[in-house]
Amino acid sequence: MPAVVIVGAQWGDEGKAKIIDLLAERAQYIIRYQGGCNAGHTVVRGGETFKFHLVPSGVLYPGKSCIIGPGTVIYPDVLHEEIQKLKERNISVDRLFISPRAHLTLPYHVELDGRKEELLGEGKIGTTRRGIGPTYEDKVGRIGLRAGDLLLSDDLLLQRLTMIADQKNPILVGAFNMEPLDPRELFTLCEYYRTIMGPYIADTDEILADAVEQDDNILLEGAQGTMLDLDHGTYPFVTSSNPTAGGACTGSGLGPKAISRVIGITKAYTTRVGSGPFPTELFDESGQHLAKVGAEFGTTTGRARRCGWFDAVAMRYSARINGLDGLAITKLDVFDGLEELRLCTAYRNRQTGEVVQQFPSHIEILEHMEPIYESFPAWQGSVSHIRQYEDLPNEAKIYLNRLSELVKTPISIISVGPDREQTIMVEEVLPHNAKSSCLVS
Ligand code: GDP
Ligand code: IMO
Ligand code: MG
């Protein structure tokens, strides 16, 4: 059964949304499985730009079912704004479904995110300040509020909010000098959230079970990226969920046997936004070229993304953690105009001189690593108009072949520009089925 996971293979912003939008043409279901409005997913279609934070990036096609899955955290105000903007642009959200199990980000989570960052000072994570960490903390601490709770009777909802306030207030007031939560005020807020979210809350478990039974094409949309994974990333400079392929199962409710393929999205180079180690980070003219030509500014926060060469050590690790079947390599066009390209093949420990092939488990070790590079000549002219692999310049093919060899994963898709059309399909990722539609809203 064709359920394909689209996972960010680096530190996020790899161009996942562009690939999701592209593949969604053949899918019937698109599911966001983790994260919240920390995600900023950009789709460019026919020169028109769409930015998503919570709504799956497949929503631009009519008739596709878009699910915000149980593993996500939803800030209702951001979701509402996103839905309104889509409606204003005549994009239908009639087939948007929200899992009742998804957790809600509430205003105190957002405030707490900011306060925690301020307390960390120099050591701050550089979060998006969208309340993600505090929402997942409450989920794990079993004092979260879930989307489905909005549909409880008034009595039960108030009871739940009172329990939450009783548990949170000593911490909010005592440790963070915040105003205490008033269950009645929270209840009034939830009444509003009920009106904006209620119509979309549905039994997504059943919807997905039907999809699987009918052999529909399913796309699982990851947010963030492997190196930001809570368990497998550069801890503690990570997000608070599991963007990796395993997270696609827990975050959607699909069992592992339902997953047919895992595609890792990666830029032809590397970027990172926020704090934390980044072995191939560039501070020279090449880095400036990548930032400028690649327009490397965050979709959610507008922060400048740090840029560097492709890190095959991190990507080999990512390929293994996710069980990648194929790579979608984006932003190859950003290399246009450079004279030399580099791939980091291994690390050298600055302190011991040891050559390291494996990605370290601790940032304290990673910080001692310097990249060992292979160098490649770049091409003349632009690749952004190319649509067939054969037409790529030889220099591009040599670079991509070596990249694929180092990561031990074949290349499925190459992206040469932000637009849906600017794509080279090396292989079919999703099969055509009877229900596949080419219609565009
Ligand atoms: P996501 O979070 O992984 O979906 O990625 P973002 O949307 O945050 O950032 C990727 C940015 O790169 C967006 O502005 C995309 O429009 C753009 N993009 C995607 N693929 C390409 C590409 O092949 N070339 C260029 N130049 N831009 C691309
Ligand atoms: P998409 O889905 C890039 C980063 C933040 C910070 C860390 C923790 O667009 O690829 P958080 O707010 O999640 O607690 O922040 O994770 N981060 C992202 N970086 N792309 C994202 O999402 C990100 N979402 C979070 O910058 O370093
Ligand atoms: Mg992004």
Coordinates of C-alpha atoms and ligand atoms in Angstrom, one line a residue:
M1 CA 0.0 0.0 0.0
P2 CA 1.4 3.4 -1.0
A3 CA 2.0 5.4 2.1
V4 CA 5.1 7.6 1.6
V5 CA 6.8 9.5 4.4
I6 CA 8.4 12.8 3.4
V7 CA 10.9 13.6 6.1
G8 CA 13.3 16.5 6.5
A9 CA 16.7 14.9 6.4
Q10 CA 18.7 17.8 7.8
W11 CA 17.9 20.7 10.2
G12 CA 14.6 21.7 8.6
D13 CA 13.6 24.0 5.8
E14 CA 14.8 21.5 3.2
G15 CA 11.9 22.3 0.9
K16 CA 9.6 19.6 2.2
A17 CA 6.5 21.5 1.3
K18 CA 7.5 21.9 -2.3
I19 CA 8.0 18.2 -2.6
I20 CA 4.7 17.4 -0.8
D21 CA 2.8 19.8 -3.1
L22 CA 4.4 18.1 -6.1
L23 CA 3.6 14.6 -5.0
A24 CA 0.2 15.4 -3.6
E25 CA -1.1 15.4 -7.2
R26 CA -1.2 11.6 -7.0
A27 CA -2.2 11.3 -3.3
Q28 CA -5.6 11.2 -1.8
Y29 CA -4.5 11.9 1.8
I30 CA -1.8 14.2 3.2
I31 CA -1.1 14.1 6.9
R32 CA 1.0 16.4 9.1
Y33 CA 2.3 14.0 11.8
Q34 CA 4.2 16.2 14.3
G35 CA 5.3 19.6 15.3
G36 CA 3.2 22.7 15.3
C37 CA 3.3 26.2 14.0
N38 CA 7.1 26.2 14.4
A39 CA 7.0 24.8 10.9
G40 CA 7.0 27.2 8.0
H41 CA 6.3 25.4 4.7
T42 CA 6.4 27.3 1.4
V43 CA 4.7 26.2 -1.8
V44 CA 5.2 28.2 -5.0
R45 CA 2.7 27.4 -7.7
G46 CA 2.7 29.3 -11.0
G47 CA 4.5 32.1 -9.4
E48 CA 2.1 32.4 -6.5
T49 CA 3.5 31.8 -3.0
F50 CA 1.6 30.0 -0.1
K51 CA 3.0 29.6 3.4
F52 CA 1.8 26.9 5.7
H53 CA 2.4 26.4 9.4
L54 CA -0.2 23.8 10.4
V55 CA -2.4 23.0 7.4
P56 CA -0.8 20.2 5.3
S57 CA 0.9 21.4 2.1
G58 CA -1.3 19.3 -0.1
V59 CA -4.4 21.5 0.5
L60 CA -3.9 23.4 -2.8
Y61 CA -5.4 20.5 -4.7
P62 CA -9.2 20.2 -4.5
G63 CA -10.6 17.0 -3.2
K64 CA -7.6 15.8 -1.3
S65 CA -8.1 15.0 2.4
C66 CA -5.7 16.9 4.6
I67 CA -5.2 15.6 8.2
I68 CA -3.6 17.3 11.1
G69 CA -2.5 14.2 13.0
P70 CA -2.5 13.1 16.6
G71 CA 1.3 13.8 17.0
T72 CA 0.9 17.5 16.2
V73 CA 0.4 20.5 18.5
I74 CA -2.0 23.1 17.4
Y75 CA -2.1 26.8 18.3
P76 CA -5.8 27.5 17.4
D77 CA -5.3 31.2 16.6
V78 CA -2.6 30.4 14.1
L79 CA -4.7 27.7 12.5
H80 CA -7.7 30.0 12.3
E81 CA -5.6 32.7 10.6
E82 CA -4.2 30.1 8.1
I83 CA -7.7 28.8 7.3
Q84 CA -9.0 32.3 6.8
K85 CA -6.2 33.2 4.4
L86 CA -6.7 30.1 2.4
K87 CA -10.4 30.8 2.1
E88 CA -9.7 34.4 1.0
R89 CA -7.6 32.9 -1.8
N90 CA -10.5 30.5 -2.8
I91 CA -8.7 27.4 -1.5
S92 CA -11.2 25.0 -0.1
V93 CA -10.6 23.6 3.4
D94 CA -13.7 21.4 3.3
R95 CA -11.6 18.3 3.5
L96 CA -9.4 19.4 6.4
F97 CA -9.6 17.0 9.4
I98 CA -8.1 17.5 12.8
S99 CA -7.3 14.6 15.1
P100 CA -9.1 14.9 18.5
R101 CA -5.8 13.5 20.0
A102 CA -3.7 16.5 18.8
H103 CA -2.6 18.7 21.6
L104 CA -3.4 22.4 21.9
T105 CA -0.9 25.2 22.3
L106 CA -2.4 27.8 24.6
P107 CA -1.2 31.3 25.2
Y108 CA 0.6 30.4 28.4
H109 CA 2.7 27.9 26.4
V110 CA 3.9 30.6 24.1
E111 CA 4.7 33.0 27.0
L112 CA 6.5 30.2 28.8
D113 CA 8.6 29.4 25.7
G114 CA 9.9 33.0 25.6
R115 CA 10.6 33.1 29.4
K116 CA 12.5 29.8 29.2
E117 CA 14.6 31.1 26.4
E118 CA 15.3 34.3 28.3
L119 CA 16.4 32.3 31.4
L120 CA 18.8 30.3 29.3
G121 CA 20.5 33.5 28.1
E122 CA 23.5 32.8 26.0
G123 CA 22.7 29.1 26.0
K124 CA 19.3 29.6 24.5
I125 CA 18.0 27.0 22.0
G126 CA 16.9 29.7 19.6
T127 CA 13.3 28.3 19.5
T128 CA 10.7 29.8 17.2
R129 CA 8.9 30.9 20.4
R130 CA 5.7 29.3 19.3
G131 CA 5.2 27.4 22.5
I132 CA 6.2 24.1 21.1
G133 CA 8.4 22.8 23.9
P134 CA 6.0 23.8 26.7
T135 CA 3.0 22.2 24.8
Y136 CA 4.9 18.9 24.4
E137 CA 6.1 19.1 28.0
D138 CA 2.5 19.2 29.2
K139 CA 1.5 16.4 26.8
V140 CA 4.2 14.2 28.3
G141 CA 3.4 15.4 31.8
R142 CA -0.2 14.4 31.1
I143 CA -1.6 17.9 31.8
G144 CA -2.2 18.9 28.2
L145 CA -5.4 19.9 26.6
R146 CA -6.3 18.0 23.4
A147 CA -8.4 19.2 20.4
G148 CA -11.1 16.6 21.3
D149 CA -11.4 18.1 24.8
L150 CA -13.0 21.1 23.2
L151 CA -16.0 18.9 22.4
L152 CA -16.5 17.7 25.9
S153 CA -19.5 18.8 27.9
D154 CA -19.0 22.2 29.6
D155 CA -18.7 20.6 33.0
L156 CA -16.1 18.1 31.9
L157 CA -14.1 20.8 30.1
L158 CA -14.1 23.1 33.1
Q159 CA -13.1 20.2 35.3
R160 CA -10.1 19.5 33.0
L161 CA -9.1 23.1 32.9
T162 CA -9.3 23.4 36.7
M163 CA -7.0 20.4 37.0
I164 CA -4.5 21.9 34.5
A165 CA -4.6 25.3 36.4
D166 CA -4.0 23.6 39.7
Q167 CA -1.0 21.7 38.4
K168 CA 0.5 24.6 36.4
N169 CA 0.0 27.6 38.6
P170 CA 2.7 26.8 41.2
I171 CA 5.2 26.6 38.4
L172 CA 4.0 29.5 36.3
V173 CA 3.7 31.8 39.3
G174 CA 6.5 30.5 41.5
A175 CA 9.2 29.7 38.9
F176 CA 8.4 32.0 36.0
N177 CA 6.7 35.0 37.7
M178 CA 3.7 34.7 35.4
E179 CA 0.0 35.4 36.1
P180 CA -1.8 32.3 37.4
L181 CA -4.2 30.6 35.1
D182 CA -7.9 31.2 35.8
P183 CA -9.9 28.1 34.7
R184 CA -13.0 30.3 33.9
E185 CA -11.0 32.5 31.6
L186 CA -9.5 29.4 30.0
F187 CA -13.0 28.1 29.5
T188 CA -14.1 31.2 27.7
L189 CA -11.1 31.0 25.4
C190 CA -11.9 27.3 24.8
E191 CA -15.5 28.2 23.9
Y192 CA -14.0 30.4 21.1
Y193 CA -11.6 27.7 20.1
R194 CA -14.5 25.3 19.9
T195 CA -16.2 27.5 17.3
I196 CA -13.1 27.8 15.1
M197 CA -11.8 24.3 15.4
G198 CA -14.9 22.2 16.2
P199 CA -16.0 21.8 12.6
Y200 CA -12.7 20.2 11.6
I201 CA -12.3 17.8 14.5
A202 CA -13.0 14.3 13.2
D203 CA -12.2 10.6 13.7
T204 CA -9.0 10.7 11.7
D205 CA -8.2 7.1 12.9
E206 CA -11.2 5.8 11.0
I207 CA -10.6 8.1 8.0
L208 CA -7.1 6.7 7.7
A209 CA -8.1 3.1 8.3
D210 CA -10.6 3.4 5.4
A211 CA -7.8 5.0 3.3
V212 CA -5.5 2.0 4.0
E213 CA -8.3 -0.5 3.3
Q214 CA -9.0 1.2 -0.1
D215 CA -5.4 1.2 -1.0
D216 CA -5.4 5.0 -1.4
N217 CA -2.2 7.0 -1.8
I218 CA -1.1 8.6 1.4
L219 CA 1.6 11.2 2.0
L220 CA 3.0 11.8 5.5
E221 CA 4.3 15.3 5.8
G222 CA 7.1 15.8 8.3
A223 CA 7.9 19.1 9.8
Q224 CA 11.4 20.2 11.0
G225 CA 14.1 17.7 10.3
T226 CA 16.0 14.7 11.4
M227 CA 18.8 16.6 13.1
L228 CA 16.2 18.5 15.2
D229 CA 14.5 15.2 16.3
L230 CA 14.1 15.1 20.1
D231 CA 15.7 11.6 20.3
H232 CA 18.1 11.5 17.3
G233 CA 19.0 15.1 16.8
T234 CA 21.7 17.5 18.2
Y235 CA 20.2 17.4 21.7
P236 CA 19.4 19.8 23.4
F237 CA 19.4 22.0 20.3
V238 CA 16.4 20.2 18.9
T239 CA 12.6 20.5 18.8
S240 CA 10.3 18.7 21.1
S241 CA 8.9 16.1 18.7
N242 CA 10.0 13.3 16.4
P243 CA 10.2 14.5 12.8
T244 CA 12.0 11.2 11.8
A245 CA 10.2 8.5 9.9
G246 CA 9.4 6.6 13.1
G247 CA 7.5 9.6 14.3
A248 CA 5.3 9.3 11.2
C249 CA 3.7 6.2 12.6
T250 CA 3.1 7.4 16.2
G251 CA 2.2 10.9 14.9
S252 CA -0.4 9.7 12.3
G253 CA -1.7 6.5 13.8
L254 CA -0.6 4.4 10.8
G255 CA 1.3 1.2 11.8
P256 CA 4.8 0.7 10.5
K257 CA 3.6 -2.0 8.0
A258 CA 1.5 0.7 6.3
I259 CA 4.6 2.7 5.2
S260 CA 5.8 1.7 1.8
R261 CA 8.6 4.3 1.2
V262 CA 10.6 7.0 3.0
I263 CA 11.9 9.9 1.1
G264 CA 14.4 12.2 2.7
I265 CA 14.4 15.9 1.6
T266 CA 17.7 17.6 1.6
K267 CA 19.1 20.8 0.2
A268 CA 22.2 20.4 -2.1
Y269 CA 23.9 22.2 0.8
T270 CA 23.0 22.6 4.5
T271 CA 21.2 25.3 6.5
R272 CA 20.3 25.6 10.1
V273 CA 18.2 28.2 12.0
G274 CA 18.6 28.7 15.7
S275 CA 21.5 27.7 18.0
G276 CA 23.6 24.5 18.1
P277 CA 26.6 23.0 16.4
F278 CA 26.9 23.0 12.6
P279 CA 30.2 21.5 11.5
T280 CA 30.1 22.7 7.8
E281 CA 28.9 26.2 8.6
L282 CA 30.5 28.8 6.3
F283 CA 31.5 32.3 7.2
D284 CA 33.0 33.3 3.8
E285 CA 31.8 34.4 0.4
S286 CA 30.5 31.0 -0.5
G287 CA 28.3 31.1 2.6
Q288 CA 27.1 34.5 1.6
H289 CA 26.3 33.3 -1.9
L290 CA 24.2 30.4 -0.5
A291 CA 22.3 32.7 1.9
K292 CA 21.6 35.4 -0.7
V293 CA 20.9 33.3 -3.8
G294 CA 19.0 30.7 -1.7
A295 CA 17.0 33.5 0.1
E296 CA 17.8 31.7 3.4
F297 CA 15.5 33.5 5.8
G298 CA 13.1 31.5 8.0
T299 CA 9.5 31.2 6.8
T300 CA 8.1 31.4 10.3
T301 CA 10.4 33.8 12.1
G302 CA 12.2 35.6 9.3
R303 CA 15.5 34.8 11.0
A304 CA 18.6 34.4 8.8
R305 CA 19.5 30.8 8.3
R306 CA 23.1 29.7 8.8
C307 CA 24.5 28.2 5.6
G308 CA 27.2 25.6 4.9
W309 CA 28.3 22.8 2.6
F310 CA 26.5 19.5 2.3
D311 CA 27.4 17.3 5.3
A312 CA 27.4 13.7 4.2
V313 CA 28.3 12.5 7.7
A314 CA 25.1 13.9 9.1
M315 CA 23.2 12.7 6.1
R316 CA 24.5 9.1 6.3
Y317 CA 23.2 9.1 9.8
S318 CA 19.9 10.6 8.7
A319 CA 19.5 8.0 6.0
R320 CA 20.1 5.2 8.5
I321 CA 17.8 6.7 11.3
N322 CA 15.0 7.2 8.7
G323 CA 15.6 4.1 6.6
L324 CA 15.6 6.4 3.5
D325 CA 14.6 4.8 0.2
G326 CA 15.4 7.9 -1.8
L327 CA 16.5 11.5 -1.6
A328 CA 14.8 14.6 -2.9
I329 CA 17.6 17.1 -3.4
T330 CA 16.4 20.7 -3.5
K331 CA 18.0 24.1 -4.4
L332 CA 20.6 22.7 -6.8
D333 CA 20.1 26.0 -8.7
V334 CA 21.5 27.9 -5.8
F335 CA 24.9 26.7 -6.8
D336 CA 24.6 28.6 -10.2
G337 CA 27.4 31.2 -10.2
L338 CA 29.7 29.4 -7.8
E339 CA 33.1 28.2 -9.0
E340 CA 33.7 25.4 -6.6
L341 CA 31.5 23.0 -4.6
R342 CA 32.3 21.0 -1.6
L343 CA 31.0 17.9 0.1
C344 CA 32.0 17.0 3.7
T345 CA 32.9 13.3 3.6
A346 CA 34.1 12.8 7.1
Y347 CA 35.1 14.8 10.3
R348 CA 38.4 15.2 11.9
N349 CA 38.6 15.6 15.7
R350 CA 40.5 18.8 16.2
Q351 CA 41.8 17.6 19.6
T352 CA 43.0 14.1 18.7
G353 CA 43.4 14.3 14.9
E354 CA 41.2 11.2 14.6
V355 CA 39.1 10.9 11.4
V356 CA 35.5 10.2 12.2
Q357 CA 32.9 8.7 9.9
Q358 CA 30.0 8.4 12.3
F359 CA 27.8 11.3 13.5
P360 CA 28.5 11.8 17.3
S361 CA 25.7 11.3 19.8
H362 CA 26.7 14.3 21.9
I363 CA 27.2 17.9 20.8
E364 CA 30.1 18.2 23.2
I365 CA 31.9 15.8 20.9
L366 CA 30.4 17.3 17.7
E367 CA 31.8 20.7 18.6
H368 CA 35.3 19.3 18.3
M369 CA 34.7 18.1 14.7
E370 CA 36.0 19.9 11.7
P371 CA 34.8 18.9 8.2
I372 CA 37.0 17.0 5.7
Y373 CA 36.0 18.1 2.2
E374 CA 36.1 16.8 -1.3
S375 CA 36.1 19.6 -3.9
F376 CA 34.2 19.7 -7.2
P377 CA 34.1 22.2 -10.0
A378 CA 30.8 24.0 -10.5
W379 CA 29.0 24.6 -13.8
Q380 CA 28.6 27.5 -16.1
G381 CA 25.2 29.0 -16.6
S382 CA 21.9 28.0 -14.8
V383 CA 20.2 24.7 -14.1
S384 CA 16.8 26.2 -13.2
H385 CA 15.2 25.5 -16.6
I386 CA 16.3 21.9 -16.7
R387 CA 13.6 19.2 -16.4
Q388 CA 15.4 16.0 -17.4
Y389 CA 18.4 14.4 -15.6
E390 CA 20.3 13.9 -18.8
D391 CA 20.2 17.6 -19.5
L392 CA 22.1 18.5 -16.3
P393 CA 25.7 19.7 -16.8
N394 CA 28.3 17.0 -16.2
E395 CA 29.6 18.9 -13.2
A396 CA 26.2 18.7 -11.6
K397 CA 25.9 14.9 -12.3
I398 CA 29.3 14.2 -10.8
Y399 CA 28.5 16.2 -7.7
L400 CA 25.1 14.5 -7.2
N401 CA 26.5 11.0 -7.9
R402 CA 29.1 11.4 -5.3
L403 CA 26.6 12.9 -2.8
S404 CA 24.3 9.9 -3.4
E405 CA 27.2 7.4 -3.0
L406 CA 28.4 9.1 0.3
V407 CA 24.8 9.0 1.7
K408 CA 24.3 5.4 0.4
T409 CA 20.9 6.4 -0.9
P410 CA 19.6 6.9 -4.5
I411 CA 18.3 10.2 -5.7
S412 CA 14.5 10.2 -6.5
I413 CA 13.9 13.9 -7.2
I414 CA 16.0 17.0 -8.0
S415 CA 14.6 20.4 -7.5
V416 CA 16.0 23.3 -9.5
G417 CA 13.8 26.2 -8.4
P418 CA 10.9 26.9 -5.9
D419 CA 8.1 26.4 -8.4
R420 CA 6.3 23.1 -8.7
E421 CA 7.4 22.9 -12.3
Q422 CA 11.1 23.3 -11.6
T423 CA 11.6 19.7 -10.8
I424 CA 13.5 16.7 -12.3
M425 CA 11.7 13.4 -11.5
V426 CA 14.4 10.8 -11.5
E427 CA 11.9 8.1 -10.5
E428 CA 8.2 7.7 -9.8
V429 CA 7.8 8.1 -6.0
L430 CA 4.0 7.5 -5.9
P431 CA 2.2 5.3 -8.3
H432 CA -0.7 6.7 -10.3
N433 CA -3.9 5.2 -9.1
A434 CA -7.5 5.5 -10.4
K435 CA -8.2 8.3 -8.0
S436 CA -5.1 10.4 -8.9
S437 CA -6.1 13.8 -10.1
C438 CA -4.2 16.4 -12.0
L439 CA -6.7 19.1 -11.0
V440 CA -5.4 22.2 -9.4
S441 CA -7.6 24.5 -7.5
Ligands
GDP1 P1 10.2 23.4 4.4 O1 10.0 23.9 5.7 O2 11.1 22.2 4.4 O3 8.9 23.1 3.6 O4 11.0 24.5 3.6 P2 10.8 26.1 3.6 O5 9.5 26.4 2.9 O6 10.9 26.6 5.0 O7 12.1 26.6 2.9 C1 12.4 26.2 1.6 C2 12.5 27.5 0.7 O8 13.2 27.1 -0.5 C3 11.2 28.0 0.3 O9 11.2 29.4 0.1 C4 10.9 27.3 -1.1 O10 10.1 28.1 -1.9 C5 12.3 27.3 -1.6 N1 12.7 26.2 -2.5 C6 12.3 24.9 -2.5 N2 12.9 24.2 -3.5 C7 13.7 25.1 -4.1 C8 14.7 24.9 -5.2 O11 14.9 23.9 -5.7 N3 15.4 26.1 -5.5 C9 15.2 27.3 -4.9 N4 15.9 28.3 -5.4 N5 14.3 27.4 -3.9 C10 13.6 26.3 -3.5
IMO2 P1 10.2 23.4 9.1 O1 9.0 22.4 9.2 C1 13.9 24.9 10.7 C2 14.3 24.9 15.1 C3 14.3 26.3 15.8 C4 15.2 25.9 17.0 C5 14.7 24.5 17.3 C6 13.7 24.4 18.4 O2 9.8 24.7 8.4 O3 11.4 22.8 8.5 P2 11.1 25.0 18.5 O4 10.4 26.2 18.3 O5 10.7 23.8 17.7 O6 11.1 24.6 20.0 O7 12.6 25.3 18.2 O8 14.2 24.0 16.1 N1 13.1 24.8 14.2 C7 13.2 24.8 12.9 N2 14.2 25.0 12.1 N3 12.7 24.6 10.2 C8 11.7 24.3 11.1 O9 10.5 23.8 10.6 C9 11.9 24.4 12.5 N4 11.1 24.3 13.5 C10 11.8 24.5 14.6 O10 14.9 27.2 15.0 O11 16.5 25.8 16.6
MG3 MG 10.4 25.7 6.8

